[in-house]
Coordinates of N, CA and C in Angstrom, one line a residue:
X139 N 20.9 48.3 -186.0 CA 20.2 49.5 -185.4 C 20.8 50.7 -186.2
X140 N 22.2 51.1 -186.3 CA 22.8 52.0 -187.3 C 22.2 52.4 -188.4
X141 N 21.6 50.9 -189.2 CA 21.8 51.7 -190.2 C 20.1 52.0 -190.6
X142 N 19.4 51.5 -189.3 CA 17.8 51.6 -189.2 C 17.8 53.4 -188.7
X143 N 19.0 54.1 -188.7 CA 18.4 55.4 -187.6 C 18.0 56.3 -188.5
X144 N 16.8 57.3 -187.8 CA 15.8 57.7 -188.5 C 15.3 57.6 -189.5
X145 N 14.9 56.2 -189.5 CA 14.1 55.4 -190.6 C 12.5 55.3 -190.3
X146 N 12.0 55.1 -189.2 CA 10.7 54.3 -188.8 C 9.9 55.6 -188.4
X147 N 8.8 55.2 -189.2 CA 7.1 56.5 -188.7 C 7.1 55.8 -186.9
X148 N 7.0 55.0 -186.9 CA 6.3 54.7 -185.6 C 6.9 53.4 -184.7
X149 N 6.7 53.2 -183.8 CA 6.9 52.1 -183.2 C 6.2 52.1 -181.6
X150 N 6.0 50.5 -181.6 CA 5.1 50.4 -180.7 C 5.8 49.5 -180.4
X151 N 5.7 50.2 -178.8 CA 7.0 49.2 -177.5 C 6.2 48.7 -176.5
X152 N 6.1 47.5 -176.7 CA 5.1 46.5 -176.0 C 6.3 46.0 -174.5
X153 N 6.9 46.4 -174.2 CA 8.0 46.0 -173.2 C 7.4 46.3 -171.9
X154 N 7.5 45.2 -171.1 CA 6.8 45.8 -169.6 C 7.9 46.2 -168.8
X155 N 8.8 45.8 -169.0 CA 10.4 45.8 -168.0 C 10.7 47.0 -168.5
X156 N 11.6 47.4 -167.7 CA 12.5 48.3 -167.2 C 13.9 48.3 -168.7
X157 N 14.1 49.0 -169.5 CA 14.7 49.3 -170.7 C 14.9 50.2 -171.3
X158 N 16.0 50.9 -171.8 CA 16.6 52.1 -172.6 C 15.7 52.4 -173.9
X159 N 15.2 53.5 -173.7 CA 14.2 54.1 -174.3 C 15.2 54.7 -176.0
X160 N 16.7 55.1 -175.1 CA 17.4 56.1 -176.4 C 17.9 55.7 -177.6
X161 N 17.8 54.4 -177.6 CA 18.3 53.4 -178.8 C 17.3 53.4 -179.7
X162 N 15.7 53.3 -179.5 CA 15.1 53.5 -180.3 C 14.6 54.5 -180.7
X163 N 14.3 55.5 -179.7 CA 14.4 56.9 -180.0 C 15.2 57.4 -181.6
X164 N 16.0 57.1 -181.3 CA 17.1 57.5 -182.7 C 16.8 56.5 -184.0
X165 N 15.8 55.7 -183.9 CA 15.2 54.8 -185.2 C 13.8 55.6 -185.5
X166 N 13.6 56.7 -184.7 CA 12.7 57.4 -185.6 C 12.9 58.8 -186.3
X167 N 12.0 58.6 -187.1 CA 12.2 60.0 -188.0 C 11.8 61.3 -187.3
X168 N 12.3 62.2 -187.9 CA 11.5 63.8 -187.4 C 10.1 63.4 -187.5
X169 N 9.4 63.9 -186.3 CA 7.9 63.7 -186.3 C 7.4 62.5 -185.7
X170 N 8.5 61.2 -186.0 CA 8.0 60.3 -185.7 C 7.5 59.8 -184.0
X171 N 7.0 58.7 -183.7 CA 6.1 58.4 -183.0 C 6.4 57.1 -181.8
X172 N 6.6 57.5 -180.8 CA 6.8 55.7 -179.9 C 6.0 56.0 -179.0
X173 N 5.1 54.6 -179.0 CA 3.9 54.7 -178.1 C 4.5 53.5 -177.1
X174 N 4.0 53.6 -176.1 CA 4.4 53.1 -174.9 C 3.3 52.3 -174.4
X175 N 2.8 50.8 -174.4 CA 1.9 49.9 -174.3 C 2.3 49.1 -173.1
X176 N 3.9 49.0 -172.6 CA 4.2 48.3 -171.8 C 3.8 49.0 -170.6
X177 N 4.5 48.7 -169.4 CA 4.2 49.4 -167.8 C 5.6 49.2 -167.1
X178 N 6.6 50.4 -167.7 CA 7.7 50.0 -167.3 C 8.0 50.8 -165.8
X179 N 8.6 50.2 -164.7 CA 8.5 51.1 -163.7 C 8.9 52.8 -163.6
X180 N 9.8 53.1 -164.9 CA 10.5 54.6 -165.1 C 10.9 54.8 -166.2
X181 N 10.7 55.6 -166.9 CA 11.2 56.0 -167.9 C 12.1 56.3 -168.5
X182 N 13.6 56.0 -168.5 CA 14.5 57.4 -168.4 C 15.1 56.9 -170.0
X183 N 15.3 58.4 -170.1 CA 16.3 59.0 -171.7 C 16.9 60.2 -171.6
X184 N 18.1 60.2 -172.3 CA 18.6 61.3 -172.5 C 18.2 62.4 -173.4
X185 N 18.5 63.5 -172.4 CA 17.4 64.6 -173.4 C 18.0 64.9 -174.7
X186 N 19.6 64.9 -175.1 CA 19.5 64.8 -176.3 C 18.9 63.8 -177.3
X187 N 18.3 62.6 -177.0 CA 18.1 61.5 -177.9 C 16.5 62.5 -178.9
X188 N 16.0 63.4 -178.0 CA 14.7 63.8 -178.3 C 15.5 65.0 -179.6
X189 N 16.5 65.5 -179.4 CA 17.3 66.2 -180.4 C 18.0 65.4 -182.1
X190 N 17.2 65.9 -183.1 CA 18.2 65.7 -184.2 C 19.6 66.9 -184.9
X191 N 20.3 66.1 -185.1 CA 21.4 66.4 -185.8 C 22.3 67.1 -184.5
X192 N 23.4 68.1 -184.3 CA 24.1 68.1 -183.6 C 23.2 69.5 -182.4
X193 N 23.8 69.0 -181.4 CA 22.9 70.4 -180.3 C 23.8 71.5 -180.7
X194 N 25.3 71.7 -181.0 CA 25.3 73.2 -181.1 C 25.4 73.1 -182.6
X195 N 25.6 72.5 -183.4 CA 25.8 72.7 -184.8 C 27.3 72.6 -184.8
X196 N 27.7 72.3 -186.4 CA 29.2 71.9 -186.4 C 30.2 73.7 -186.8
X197 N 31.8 73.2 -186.6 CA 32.0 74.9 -186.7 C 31.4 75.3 -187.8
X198 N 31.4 74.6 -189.1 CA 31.1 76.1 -190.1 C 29.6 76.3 -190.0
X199 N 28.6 75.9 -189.5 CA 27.7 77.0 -189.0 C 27.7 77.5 -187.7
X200 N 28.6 77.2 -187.1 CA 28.4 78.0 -185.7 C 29.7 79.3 -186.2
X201 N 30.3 79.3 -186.7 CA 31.4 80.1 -187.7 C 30.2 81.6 -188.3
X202 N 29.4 80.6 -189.5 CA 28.5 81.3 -189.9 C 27.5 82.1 -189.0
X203 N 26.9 81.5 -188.1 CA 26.5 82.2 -187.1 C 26.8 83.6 -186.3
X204 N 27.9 83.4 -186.4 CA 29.1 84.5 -185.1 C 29.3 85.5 -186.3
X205 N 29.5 85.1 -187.6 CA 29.6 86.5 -188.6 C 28.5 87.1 -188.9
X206 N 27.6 86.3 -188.7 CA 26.1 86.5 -188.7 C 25.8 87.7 -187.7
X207 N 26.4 87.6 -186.4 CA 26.0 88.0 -185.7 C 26.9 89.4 -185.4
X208 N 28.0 89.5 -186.0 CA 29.2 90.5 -186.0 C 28.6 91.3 -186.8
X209 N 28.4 90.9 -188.1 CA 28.0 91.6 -189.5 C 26.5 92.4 -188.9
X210 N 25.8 92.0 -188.4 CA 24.4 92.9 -187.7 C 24.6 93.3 -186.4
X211 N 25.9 93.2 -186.1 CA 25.6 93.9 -184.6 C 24.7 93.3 -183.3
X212 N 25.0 92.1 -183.7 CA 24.0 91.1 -182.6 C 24.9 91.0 -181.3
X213 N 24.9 91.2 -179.9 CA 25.9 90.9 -179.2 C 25.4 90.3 -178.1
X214 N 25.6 89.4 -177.2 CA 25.3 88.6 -175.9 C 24.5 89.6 -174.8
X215 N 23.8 89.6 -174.2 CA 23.4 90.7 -173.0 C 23.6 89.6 -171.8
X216 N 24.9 89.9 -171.6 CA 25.3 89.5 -170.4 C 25.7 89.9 -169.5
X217 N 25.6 89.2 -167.9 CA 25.9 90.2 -166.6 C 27.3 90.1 -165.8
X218 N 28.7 90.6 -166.1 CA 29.5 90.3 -165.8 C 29.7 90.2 -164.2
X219 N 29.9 89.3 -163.5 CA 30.6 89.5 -161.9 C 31.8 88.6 -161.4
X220 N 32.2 88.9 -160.2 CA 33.4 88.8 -159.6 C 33.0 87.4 -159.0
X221 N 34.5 86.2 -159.2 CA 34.0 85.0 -158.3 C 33.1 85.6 -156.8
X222 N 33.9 86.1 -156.3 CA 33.0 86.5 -154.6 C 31.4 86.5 -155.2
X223 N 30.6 86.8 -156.1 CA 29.7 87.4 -156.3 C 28.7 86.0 -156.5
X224 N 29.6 84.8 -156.3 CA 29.2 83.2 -157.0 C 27.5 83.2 -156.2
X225 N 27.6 83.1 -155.2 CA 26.2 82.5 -154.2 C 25.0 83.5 -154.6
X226 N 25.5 84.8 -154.5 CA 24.6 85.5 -154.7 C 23.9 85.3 -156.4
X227 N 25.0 85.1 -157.1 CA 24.4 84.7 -158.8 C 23.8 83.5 -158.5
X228 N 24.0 82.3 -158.1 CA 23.4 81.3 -157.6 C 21.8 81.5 -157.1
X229 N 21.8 82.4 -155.9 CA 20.7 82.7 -155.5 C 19.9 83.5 -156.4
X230 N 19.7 83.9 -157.5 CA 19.7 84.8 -157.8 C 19.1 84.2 -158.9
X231 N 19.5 83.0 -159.2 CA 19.3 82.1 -160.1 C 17.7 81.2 -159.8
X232 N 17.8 80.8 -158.1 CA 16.8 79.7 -158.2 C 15.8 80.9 -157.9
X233 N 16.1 82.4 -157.5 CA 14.4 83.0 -157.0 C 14.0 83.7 -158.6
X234 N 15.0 83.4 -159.9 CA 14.7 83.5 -161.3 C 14.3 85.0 -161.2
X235 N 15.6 85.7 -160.8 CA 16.2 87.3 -160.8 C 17.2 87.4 -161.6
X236 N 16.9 86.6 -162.9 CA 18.5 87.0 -164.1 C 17.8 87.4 -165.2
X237 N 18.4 88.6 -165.5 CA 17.9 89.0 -166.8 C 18.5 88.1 -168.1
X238 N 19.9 87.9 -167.7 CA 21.2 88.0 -168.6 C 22.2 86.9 -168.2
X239 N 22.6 86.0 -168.7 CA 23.5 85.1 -168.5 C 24.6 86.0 -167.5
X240 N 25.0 85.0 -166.6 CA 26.4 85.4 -165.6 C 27.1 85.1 -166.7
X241 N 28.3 86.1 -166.6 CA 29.6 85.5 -167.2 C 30.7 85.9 -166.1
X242 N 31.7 85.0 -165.3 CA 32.5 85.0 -164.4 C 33.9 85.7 -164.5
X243 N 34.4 87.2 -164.7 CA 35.4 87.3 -164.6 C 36.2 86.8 -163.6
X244 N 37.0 86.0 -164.1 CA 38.5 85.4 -163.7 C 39.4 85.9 -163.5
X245 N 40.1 86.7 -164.3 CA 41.0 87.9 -163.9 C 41.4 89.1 -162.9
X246 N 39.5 89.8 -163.2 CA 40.2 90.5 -162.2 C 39.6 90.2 -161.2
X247 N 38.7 89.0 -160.8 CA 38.2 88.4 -159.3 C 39.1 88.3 -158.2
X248 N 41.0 88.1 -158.8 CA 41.8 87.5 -157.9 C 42.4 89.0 -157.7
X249 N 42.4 90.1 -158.1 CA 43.0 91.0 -157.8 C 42.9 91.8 -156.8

């Protein structure tokens, strides 16, 4: 299987049972194609398997990135708050009232 990964245009999974979708997943190429013929009762895969090459990237482009982002003035727009403030960011979260990633100061929450 190794050394088949992202090799194959297509594949066609004639499987009716119940079986790991992520193993083959990764024997196709970008673009490529798994058609599903069987009647398995559920589906399941991990969402990275639908991802190629690494989700955050290795350091020297995430390195590159961050100078990238120093050198233009790019910076996070994030909403700093106090642990106490947790439920309400929570809530705040599922009625999808965030402009801006929470970031949790630690420090001075305990003061």
């Amino acid at each position: 299987m190794q050394s088949l990964k992202n090799s194959l245009d297509f594949i066609v999974d004639t499987a009716s049972g119940d079986h790991p979708f992520d193993p083959y997943l990764s024997l196709l190429k970008i673009g490529g194609v798994m058609a599903l013929v069987g009647f398995p009762s559920e589906i399941k895969l991990h969402p990275a398997s639908l991802n190629r090459g690494s989700i955050v990237g290795g350091t020297k482009v995430i390195q590159e990135m961050v100078n990238f982002c120093a050198e233009n003035k790019i910076y996070p727009e994030i909403e700093v708050i106090k642990i106490d403030y947790i439920n309400e960011a929570l809530s705040r979260l599922v009625n999808r009232d965030v402009k801006y990633r929470f970031v949790i100061d630690i420090e001075n929450s305990f003061k």
